[in-house]
Amino acid sequence: MNTNNSVPSLLVSKGEIVSASYNDPIIASYRDNPLIEALPPILSEEEAMIHLSIYPRYSEEERSLPNHLRLHLVQNALQFIEPLPIHLDLEQRFSRMIRAGYQARNPLTADFWRNFQERIDVLRPEGVAKIHLRSTATGFTIIGISGIGKTTAIEAILRLYPQVIIHSHYRDRNFTLKQIVWLKLDCPFDGSIKGLCLNFFQAVDDLLETEYYTKYTRGKQTVDELIPYMARVASLHCIGVLVIDEIQHLNEAKSGGYRKMLNFFVQLVNTIGIPVVLVGTYKAMSILSGEFRQTRRGTGQGDLVWDRMAEDEVWELFIESLWRYQYVKKPCVPNSDLSHALYEVTQGITDFAVKVYMLAQIRAIATGKEIITASIIRSVAKDSLRMAQPILIALKTGDLRLLQGIEDIHPIDINTFLEEAKASTKIVGKINSSLTISKNRLHHDIDFDAEVQNVDSNSSVRDLVEKNQSIPNVNKIDTKQKSKQNSKKINNNTSLMEIVYLGKKQGIAAYESLKLKGYILHSDEYFL
C-alpha cells in the first residue's frame, strides 16, 4: 500500500483496472502474447464511432423550463462529442501502435527476460548495447492549436482500453503481472527530465499503490540515475503507450535541455520498446520538426498536424450534431447563415465553437429573444473572444510563423457570462412582474398606444423614451454608476419599467431596451 500521503495524485481521470480476460486477436502475429490477447477486440470504424460518441441526454420539454434552470442545461453542450474523421484516424493509430509495441515484448518468451536488464543498462550514460535489441514500437507527435480537441480526443481513445490489466493465469500456467496499457502525463512546466521522471513514479504509485516514488527518489538522485529507474518500472509493467501532453513546455527548458529529453523519448521507443506519443501546440513545432523527427524516420504511424476544421461537409456535420442541444423557446434549424457566422468568429476551433454556441443561447434566454441568430453569435463572440484575436487573425491569414510565437489560447470564461445572464434575467423578471402596475399608472398620464403608432418604424426605443421625458417616475431605482461616461447616458426622469414597457411596444426585448439606456453594461466597464 502506498503510504506516501504527501504526494498528490497526478491522474485527473483514471482508466479501468480489470482482471485479464484473453481473446483471440484474429491476426496471427498477435497470437500467443498475453499482453495483446488481454486487450479489447480491434474496432471497426463503425464500432469506434459508437464507442467514442458522447451525446448528453436531451428532451424538448426542457425548453419550457424557467430561465434559471435552462441556463444550467445549456452547459450540456460541453459534454458533447461527435466523432469526426480525425478521431477515427487517431483511434486506428493507437490501436496499431499499442499492439505493435507489444509484439517484441512478449513476457512468455525467454528473450524478453534475457534482454530485460540489457535494455535498461543501455540508458545509462556509459551504456552500450552488447547485442542487437529488437523493438517493434513506434511513436508519433500530434501538433495542433490549443482548444482544437487534441486532449479530449486522446483521452476518449485511451478510455477504450482498460488502464491496468491484472494477470494471474494464462493457459493453465501461473502468470503474475500488472500490465499498464496506457499512461498519460503532462510535460513539466520547466521542461526538465527529472520532473518528468518524478511525475512518472507518482502516477504509477497512484495507479498500482506501489512505492516507487519513495524508493527511487531518496536523496538527491541525478537525472542519469532516474532515467534507468523509470525505464525499469516501465518495462516491469509493460506500458503499452506513454502519452506526454503539453510538450510545448520544452521551449522553456534550459539551453540544450529539450534535446536531452527528446533523445530520452527516442531511447524509450527504440531501446525499451515503449511507444511514445508527444502532444503539443504549434509552439513546439520548430523543435519537434527538427530534432525529434530526424531521429524517428523509421516510425510507421506518421506525425499528425491537427488543423482546425475547414468550412466543409465535416463542419456541417459537427454543426448539425451540436444544434441538437437547443434550450431556447424558439428552436431553429441550422442554416448556412448560422453555420458561417459560427465558423467566421471561431475559425473552426472546436472549443470556441461549442462555447460561443452556448453563450449565444445564454444571451438569447437572458434578453428574452429566445432564438439563436447570426447577430447574437457575432455579438457574444465579440465579447468573449477578445483575448484570442491574435491567433484568430493568424488563422485567417494562414501565418504559421505567427502561430508558433503565440502563447496558448485563453479559454472562454463561461462562468462570467452565466453570472451576467443570471443577474440580467433576475432584473428583467422583477421588472416584468411590475409591468401591469406600471401600465395602469402610466395610462393616466399618456396614451402609449397612440404614441407608439406615431413613432417611425426605424426609430429606436431610445428615441421613444426621450420623446416622453415628462412621464412620471413610477418605481425609480437609485443606480450608482462607476463609469462617468455611461452615467451620462442614464435619464433619471425615466423609470426602468417605463423603458421596458415602451421597448415592448416597439418589439424590443427588455434587456436591449435597458442596454440602450445605459442601465446594462459589460462587466469590464467597471474595471479601473
mmCIF file of C-alpha atoms in Angstrom, residues 135-405:
data_model
loop_
_atom_site.group_PDB
_atom_site.id
_atom_site.type_symbol
_atom_site.label_atom_id
_atom_site.label_comp_id
_atom_site.label_asym_id
_atom_site.label_seq_id
_atom_site.Cartn_x
_atom_site.Cartn_y
_atom_site.Cartn_z
ATOM 1 C CA SER A 135 11.961 -3.126 -30.984
ATOM 2 C CA THR A 136 8.613 -3.075 -32.769
ATOM 3 C CA ALA A 137 7.499 0.127 -31.051
ATOM 4 C CA THR A 138 6.538 3.250 -32.958
ATOM 5 C CA GLY A 139 5.672 6.729 -31.814
ATOM 6 C CA PHE A 140 4.387 9.942 -33.299
ATOM 7 C CA THR A 141 3.657 13.560 -32.469
ATOM 8 C CA ILE A 142 0.365 15.434 -32.546
ATOM 9 C CA ILE A 143 0.635 19.178 -33.088
ATOM 10 C CA GLY A 144 -2.360 21.499 -33.140
ATOM 11 C CA ILE A 145 -3.966 24.637 -31.817
ATOM 12 C CA SER A 146 -4.914 24.734 -28.176
ATOM 13 C CA GLY A 147 -8.659 24.170 -27.939
ATOM 14 C CA ILE A 148 -8.935 22.088 -31.088
ATOM 15 C CA GLY A 149 -9.792 18.951 -29.109
ATOM 16 C CA LYS A 150 -6.499 17.024 -29.035
ATOM 17 C CA THR A 151 -6.510 16.129 -25.356
ATOM 18 C CA THR A 152 -10.236 15.351 -25.281
ATOM 19 C CA ALA A 153 -9.922 13.009 -28.253
ATOM 20 C CA ILE A 154 -6.823 11.240 -26.940
ATOM 21 C CA GLU A 155 -8.366 10.668 -23.516
ATOM 22 C CA ALA A 156 -11.555 9.324 -25.128
ATOM 23 C CA ILE A 157 -9.490 6.899 -27.225
ATOM 24 C CA LEU A 158 -7.380 5.771 -24.277
ATOM 25 C CA ARG A 159 -10.556 5.051 -22.308
ATOM 26 C CA LEU A 160 -11.449 2.428 -24.920
ATOM 27 C CA TYR A 161 -8.774 0.351 -23.184
ATOM 28 C CA PRO A 162 -8.509 -0.608 -19.523
ATOM 29 C CA GLN A 163 -5.618 1.288 -17.984
ATOM 30 C CA VAL A 164 -4.404 -1.621 -15.862
ATOM 31 C CA ILE A 165 -4.838 -5.336 -16.579
ATOM 32 C CA ILE A 166 -4.060 -7.739 -13.726
ATOM 33 C CA HIS A 167 -2.773 -11.107 -14.920
ATOM 34 C CA SER A 168 -2.672 -14.208 -12.717
ATOM 35 C CA HIS A 169 -3.037 -17.242 -15.029
ATOM 36 C CA TYR A 170 -2.515 -17.727 -18.742
ATOM 37 C CA ARG A 171 -3.324 -21.040 -20.424
ATOM 38 C CA ASP A 172 -3.223 -23.066 -17.223
ATOM 39 C CA ARG A 173 0.070 -21.633 -16.066
ATOM 40 C CA ASN A 174 0.874 -19.046 -13.430
ATOM 41 C CA PHE A 175 1.473 -15.638 -14.917
ATOM 42 C CA THR A 176 1.575 -12.718 -12.488
ATOM 43 C CA LEU A 177 1.801 -9.209 -13.904
ATOM 44 C CA LYS A 178 0.188 -5.793 -13.508
ATOM 45 C CA GLN A 179 0.138 -4.508 -17.088
ATOM 46 C CA ILE A 180 -0.250 -0.754 -17.605
ATOM 47 C CA VAL A 181 -1.818 -0.376 -21.041
ATOM 48 C CA TRP A 182 -1.517 3.420 -21.171
ATOM 49 C CA LEU A 183 -0.157 6.275 -19.109
ATOM 50 C CA LYS A 184 -0.724 9.947 -19.875
ATOM 51 C CA LEU A 185 1.380 12.664 -18.265
ATOM 52 C CA ASP A 186 1.807 16.393 -18.776
ATOM 53 C CA CYS A 187 5.265 17.674 -19.617
ATOM 54 C CA PRO A 188 6.672 19.584 -16.598
ATOM 55 C CA PHE A 189 6.431 23.360 -16.916
ATOM 56 C CA ASP A 190 10.214 23.694 -16.722
ATOM 57 C CA GLY A 191 10.725 21.045 -19.421
ATOM 58 C CA SER A 192 13.028 19.021 -17.152
ATOM 59 C CA ILE A 193 13.609 15.275 -17.473
ATOM 60 C CA LYS A 194 13.908 14.980 -13.708
ATOM 61 C CA GLY A 195 10.463 16.489 -13.251
ATOM 62 C CA LEU A 196 9.045 14.058 -15.798
ATOM 63 C CA CYS A 197 10.646 11.086 -14.047
ATOM 64 C CA LEU A 198 9.239 12.154 -10.681
ATOM 65 C CA ASN A 199 5.786 12.636 -12.196
ATOM 66 C CA PHE A 200 6.051 9.188 -13.744
ATOM 67 C CA PHE A 201 6.790 7.473 -10.421
ATOM 68 C CA GLN A 202 3.957 9.342 -8.712
ATOM 69 C CA ALA A 203 1.484 8.351 -11.425
ATOM 70 C CA VAL A 204 2.446 4.666 -11.301
ATOM 71 C CA ASP A 205 2.206 4.651 -7.496
ATOM 72 C CA ASP A 206 -1.218 6.249 -7.746
ATOM 73 C CA LEU A 207 -2.367 3.536 -10.147
ATOM 74 C CA LEU A 208 -0.854 0.444 -8.562
ATOM 75 C CA GLU A 209 -0.470 1.531 -4.916
ATOM 76 C CA THR A 210 3.267 0.926 -5.124
ATOM 77 C CA GLU A 211 6.094 2.957 -3.574
ATOM 78 C CA TYR A 212 8.398 3.627 -6.499
ATOM 79 C CA TYR A 213 8.498 7.354 -5.799
ATOM 80 C CA THR A 214 9.818 6.782 -2.271
ATOM 81 C CA LYS A 215 12.197 4.044 -3.380
ATOM 82 C CA TYR A 216 13.827 5.857 -6.281
ATOM 83 C CA THR A 217 13.849 9.483 -5.093
ATOM 84 C CA ARG A 218 15.634 9.080 -1.770
ATOM 85 C CA GLY A 219 18.472 11.527 -1.533
ATOM 86 C CA LYS A 220 19.432 13.776 -4.417
ATOM 87 C CA GLN A 221 19.125 11.483 -7.403
ATOM 88 C CA THR A 222 20.536 12.770 -10.660
ATOM 89 C CA VAL A 223 18.727 12.587 -13.981
ATOM 90 C CA ASP A 224 21.207 9.951 -15.174
ATOM 91 C CA GLU A 225 20.214 7.785 -12.204
ATOM 92 C CA LEU A 226 16.450 8.365 -12.544
ATOM 93 C CA ILE A 227 16.177 7.513 -16.261
ATOM 94 C CA PRO A 228 17.154 3.813 -15.873
ATOM 95 C CA TYR A 229 14.800 3.511 -12.896
ATOM 96 C CA MET A 230 11.959 4.918 -14.940
ATOM 97 C CA ALA A 231 12.776 2.548 -17.791
ATOM 98 C CA ARG A 232 12.871 -0.366 -15.373
ATOM 99 C CA VAL A 233 9.407 0.400 -13.970
ATOM 100 C CA ALA A 234 8.020 0.939 -17.471
ATOM 101 C CA SER A 235 9.424 -2.414 -18.581
ATOM 102 C CA LEU A 236 8.280 -4.295 -15.466
ATOM 103 C CA HIS A 237 4.690 -3.189 -16.027
ATOM 104 C CA CYS A 238 4.795 -3.470 -19.826
ATOM 105 C CA ILE A 239 3.449 0.014 -20.538
ATOM 106 C CA GLY A 240 1.585 -0.083 -23.845
ATOM 107 C CA VAL A 241 1.893 3.620 -24.678
ATOM 108 C CA LEU A 242 3.250 6.669 -22.881
ATOM 109 C CA VAL A 243 1.492 9.921 -23.833
ATOM 110 C CA ILE A 244 3.257 13.171 -22.966
ATOM 111 C CA ASP A 245 0.924 16.162 -23.302
ATOM 112 C CA GLU A 246 1.777 19.885 -23.313
ATOM 113 C CA ILE A 247 5.126 19.161 -24.962
ATOM 114 C CA GLN A 248 5.445 22.872 -25.857
ATOM 115 C CA HIS A 249 6.827 23.324 -22.345
ATOM 116 C CA LEU A 250 10.112 22.059 -23.771
ATOM 117 C CA ASN A 251 10.582 25.566 -25.116
ATOM 118 C CA GLU A 252 11.022 26.754 -21.547
ATOM 119 C CA ALA A 253 13.826 24.282 -20.815
ATOM 120 C CA LYS A 254 17.377 25.469 -20.276
ATOM 121 C CA SER A 255 19.707 25.563 -23.249
ATOM 122 C CA GLY A 256 20.111 22.060 -24.643
ATOM 123 C CA GLY A 257 17.631 20.592 -22.188
ATOM 124 C CA TYR A 258 14.973 19.817 -24.774
ATOM 125 C CA ARG A 259 17.465 17.848 -26.896
ATOM 126 C CA LYS A 260 18.247 15.604 -23.947
ATOM 127 C CA MET A 261 14.581 14.990 -23.232
ATOM 128 C CA LEU A 262 13.729 14.246 -26.868
ATOM 129 C CA ASN A 263 16.653 11.858 -27.045
ATOM 130 C CA PHE A 264 15.293 10.150 -23.943
ATOM 131 C CA PHE A 265 11.917 9.645 -25.643
ATOM 132 C CA VAL A 266 13.644 8.163 -28.675
ATOM 133 C CA GLN A 267 15.511 5.719 -26.448
ATOM 134 C CA LEU A 268 12.255 4.629 -24.817
ATOM 135 C CA VAL A 269 10.869 3.822 -28.270
ATOM 136 C CA ASN A 270 13.936 2.222 -29.836
ATOM 137 C CA THR A 271 15.549 0.559 -26.815
ATOM 138 C CA ILE A 272 12.866 -0.192 -24.232
ATOM 139 C CA GLY A 273 10.225 -0.702 -26.926
ATOM 140 C CA ILE A 274 7.595 1.607 -25.398
ATOM 141 C CA PRO A 275 5.574 3.675 -27.893
ATOM 142 C CA VAL A 276 5.671 7.386 -27.045
ATOM 143 C CA VAL A 277 3.153 9.953 -28.269
ATOM 144 C CA LEU A 278 4.028 13.630 -27.870
ATOM 145 C CA VAL A 279 1.178 16.155 -27.919
ATOM 146 C CA GLY A 280 1.579 19.915 -28.096
ATOM 147 C CA THR A 281 0.686 23.232 -29.685
ATOM 148 C CA TYR A 282 2.269 24.965 -32.673
ATOM 149 C CA LYS A 283 4.759 26.466 -30.254
ATOM 150 C CA ALA A 284 6.573 23.102 -30.163
ATOM 151 C CA MET A 285 6.647 22.606 -33.929
ATOM 152 C CA SER A 286 10.098 24.091 -34.556
ATOM 153 C CA ILE A 287 11.735 21.707 -32.067
ATOM 154 C CA LEU A 288 9.811 18.580 -32.948
ATOM 155 C CA SER A 289 10.073 19.037 -36.693
ATOM 156 C CA GLY A 290 13.845 19.294 -36.393
ATOM 157 C CA GLU A 291 15.483 17.306 -33.613
ATOM 158 C CA PHE A 292 12.872 14.662 -32.852
ATOM 159 C CA ARG A 293 11.597 13.835 -36.323
ATOM 160 C CA GLN A 294 15.054 13.197 -37.751
ATOM 161 C CA THR A 295 15.706 10.533 -35.118
ATOM 162 C CA ARG A 296 12.434 8.715 -35.814
ATOM 163 C CA ARG A 297 12.364 8.355 -39.597
ATOM 164 C CA GLY A 298 11.555 4.682 -39.416
ATOM 165 C CA THR A 299 8.338 5.059 -37.426
ATOM 166 C CA GLY A 300 5.266 3.737 -39.137
ATOM 167 C CA GLN A 301 2.464 5.913 -37.754
ATOM 168 C CA GLY A 302 3.431 9.311 -39.150
ATOM 169 C CA ASP A 303 3.174 12.609 -37.329
ATOM 170 C CA LEU A 304 -0.144 14.444 -37.262
ATOM 171 C CA VAL A 305 -0.750 18.160 -37.601
ATOM 172 C CA TRP A 306 -4.234 18.662 -36.203
ATOM 173 C CA ASP A 307 -5.544 21.666 -38.065
ATOM 174 C CA ARG A 308 -8.773 23.500 -37.372
ATOM 175 C CA MET A 309 -11.860 22.277 -39.173
ATOM 176 C CA ALA A 310 -12.385 23.565 -42.692
ATOM 177 C CA GLU A 311 -15.746 25.060 -43.557
ATOM 178 C CA ASP A 312 -16.861 21.948 -45.409
ATOM 179 C CA GLU A 313 -19.159 18.945 -45.008
ATOM 180 C CA VAL A 314 -17.344 17.867 -41.811
ATOM 181 C CA TRP A 315 -18.058 21.273 -40.283
ATOM 182 C CA GLU A 316 -21.707 20.942 -41.329
ATOM 183 C CA LEU A 317 -21.888 17.515 -39.676
ATOM 184 C CA PHE A 318 -20.449 18.990 -36.495
ATOM 185 C CA ILE A 319 -22.928 21.899 -36.546
ATOM 186 C CA GLU A 320 -25.935 19.629 -37.100
ATOM 187 C CA SER A 321 -24.923 17.475 -34.150
ATOM 188 C CA LEU A 322 -24.200 20.466 -31.900
ATOM 189 C CA TRP A 323 -27.512 22.119 -32.806
ATOM 190 C CA ARG A 324 -29.446 19.294 -31.168
ATOM 191 C CA TYR A 325 -28.804 20.914 -27.814
ATOM 192 C CA GLN A 326 -31.093 23.932 -28.015
ATOM 193 C CA TYR A 327 -32.711 25.197 -24.837
ATOM 194 C CA VAL A 328 -34.259 28.380 -26.202
ATOM 195 C CA LYS A 329 -38.040 28.522 -26.543
ATOM 196 C CA LYS A 330 -37.876 29.119 -30.300
ATOM 197 C CA PRO A 331 -35.603 26.377 -31.677
ATOM 198 C CA CYS A 332 -34.287 26.820 -35.191
ATOM 199 C CA VAL A 333 -32.772 24.562 -37.823
ATOM 200 C CA PRO A 334 -29.107 25.352 -38.574
ATOM 201 C CA ASN A 335 -28.751 27.109 -41.910
ATOM 202 C CA SER A 336 -25.874 28.451 -43.976
ATOM 203 C CA ASP A 337 -26.016 31.885 -42.304
ATOM 204 C CA LEU A 338 -25.792 30.476 -38.777
ATOM 205 C CA SER A 339 -23.132 27.933 -39.749
ATOM 206 C CA HIS A 340 -20.998 30.555 -41.485
ATOM 207 C CA ALA A 341 -21.374 33.061 -38.643
ATOM 208 C CA LEU A 342 -20.164 30.492 -36.097
ATOM 209 C CA TYR A 343 -17.264 29.470 -38.331
ATOM 210 C CA GLU A 344 -16.301 33.054 -39.069
ATOM 211 C CA VAL A 345 -15.960 34.002 -35.398
ATOM 212 C CA THR A 346 -14.274 30.762 -34.233
ATOM 213 C CA GLN A 347 -12.253 29.764 -37.327
ATOM 214 C CA GLY A 348 -13.228 26.118 -36.867
ATOM 215 C CA ILE A 349 -11.726 25.763 -33.386
ATOM 216 C CA THR A 350 -13.936 23.174 -31.691
ATOM 217 C CA ASP A 351 -13.728 24.524 -28.148
ATOM 218 C CA PHE A 352 -14.583 28.051 -29.279
ATOM 219 C CA ALA A 353 -17.449 26.857 -31.476
ATOM 220 C CA VAL A 354 -19.132 24.924 -28.663
ATOM 221 C CA LYS A 355 -18.734 27.729 -26.131
ATOM 222 C CA VAL A 356 -19.874 30.508 -28.457
ATOM 223 C CA TYR A 357 -22.932 28.387 -29.301
ATOM 224 C CA MET A 358 -23.611 28.052 -25.565
ATOM 225 C CA LEU A 359 -23.154 31.766 -24.968
ATOM 226 C CA ALA A 360 -25.483 32.610 -27.853
ATOM 227 C CA GLN A 361 -28.215 30.599 -26.150
ATOM 228 C CA ILE A 362 -27.463 32.220 -22.804
ATOM 229 C CA ARG A 363 -27.817 35.678 -24.321
ATOM 230 C CA ALA A 364 -30.972 34.683 -26.214
ATOM 231 C CA ILE A 365 -32.520 33.469 -22.956
ATOM 232 C CA ALA A 366 -31.348 36.492 -20.932
ATOM 233 C CA THR A 367 -32.636 39.026 -23.473
ATOM 234 C CA GLY A 368 -35.952 37.266 -23.985
ATOM 235 C CA LYS A 369 -35.373 36.819 -27.721
ATOM 236 C CA GLU A 370 -35.363 33.042 -27.201
ATOM 237 C CA ILE A 371 -33.867 32.260 -30.617
ATOM 238 C CA ILE A 372 -30.300 31.821 -31.882
ATOM 239 C CA THR A 373 -29.416 34.291 -34.614
ATOM 240 C CA ALA A 374 -26.281 35.131 -36.555
ATOM 241 C CA SER A 375 -26.184 38.579 -34.941
ATOM 242 C CA ILE A 376 -26.262 37.087 -31.438
ATOM 243 C CA ILE A 377 -23.466 34.668 -32.384
ATOM 244 C CA ARG A 378 -21.281 37.543 -33.594
ATOM 245 C CA SER A 379 -22.166 39.643 -30.563
ATOM 246 C CA VAL A 380 -21.168 37.065 -27.948
ATOM 247 C CA ALA A 381 -18.033 36.188 -29.911
ATOM 248 C CA LYS A 382 -17.004 39.835 -29.881
ATOM 249 C CA ASP A 383 -17.433 39.918 -26.107
ATOM 250 C CA SER A 384 -15.866 36.544 -25.264
ATOM 251 C CA LEU A 385 -13.009 36.086 -27.756
ATOM 252 C CA ARG A 386 -11.095 39.317 -27.235
ATOM 253 C CA MET A 387 -8.035 37.547 -25.834
ATOM 254 C CA ALA A 388 -7.984 35.087 -28.747
ATOM 255 C CA GLN A 389 -7.938 37.689 -31.512
ATOM 256 C CA PRO A 390 -4.191 37.333 -32.318
ATOM 257 C CA ILE A 391 -4.496 33.614 -33.011
ATOM 258 C CA LEU A 392 -7.785 34.033 -34.902
ATOM 259 C CA ILE A 393 -6.115 36.621 -37.123
ATOM 260 C CA ALA A 394 -3.154 34.285 -37.656
ATOM 261 C CA LEU A 395 -5.538 31.514 -38.672
ATOM 262 C CA LYS A 396 -7.388 33.745 -41.112
ATOM 263 C CA THR A 397 -4.143 34.801 -42.748
ATOM 264 C CA GLY A 398 -2.553 31.334 -42.571
ATOM 265 C CA ASP A 399 0.551 32.671 -40.796
ATOM 266 C CA LEU A 400 2.181 29.568 -39.224
ATOM 267 C CA ARG A 401 5.182 31.590 -38.042
ATOM 268 C CA LEU A 402 2.886 33.817 -36.049
ATOM 269 C CA LEU A 403 1.099 30.767 -34.623
ATOM 270 C CA GLN A 404 4.397 29.355 -33.345
ATOM 271 C CA GLY A 405 5.078 32.570 -31.454
#
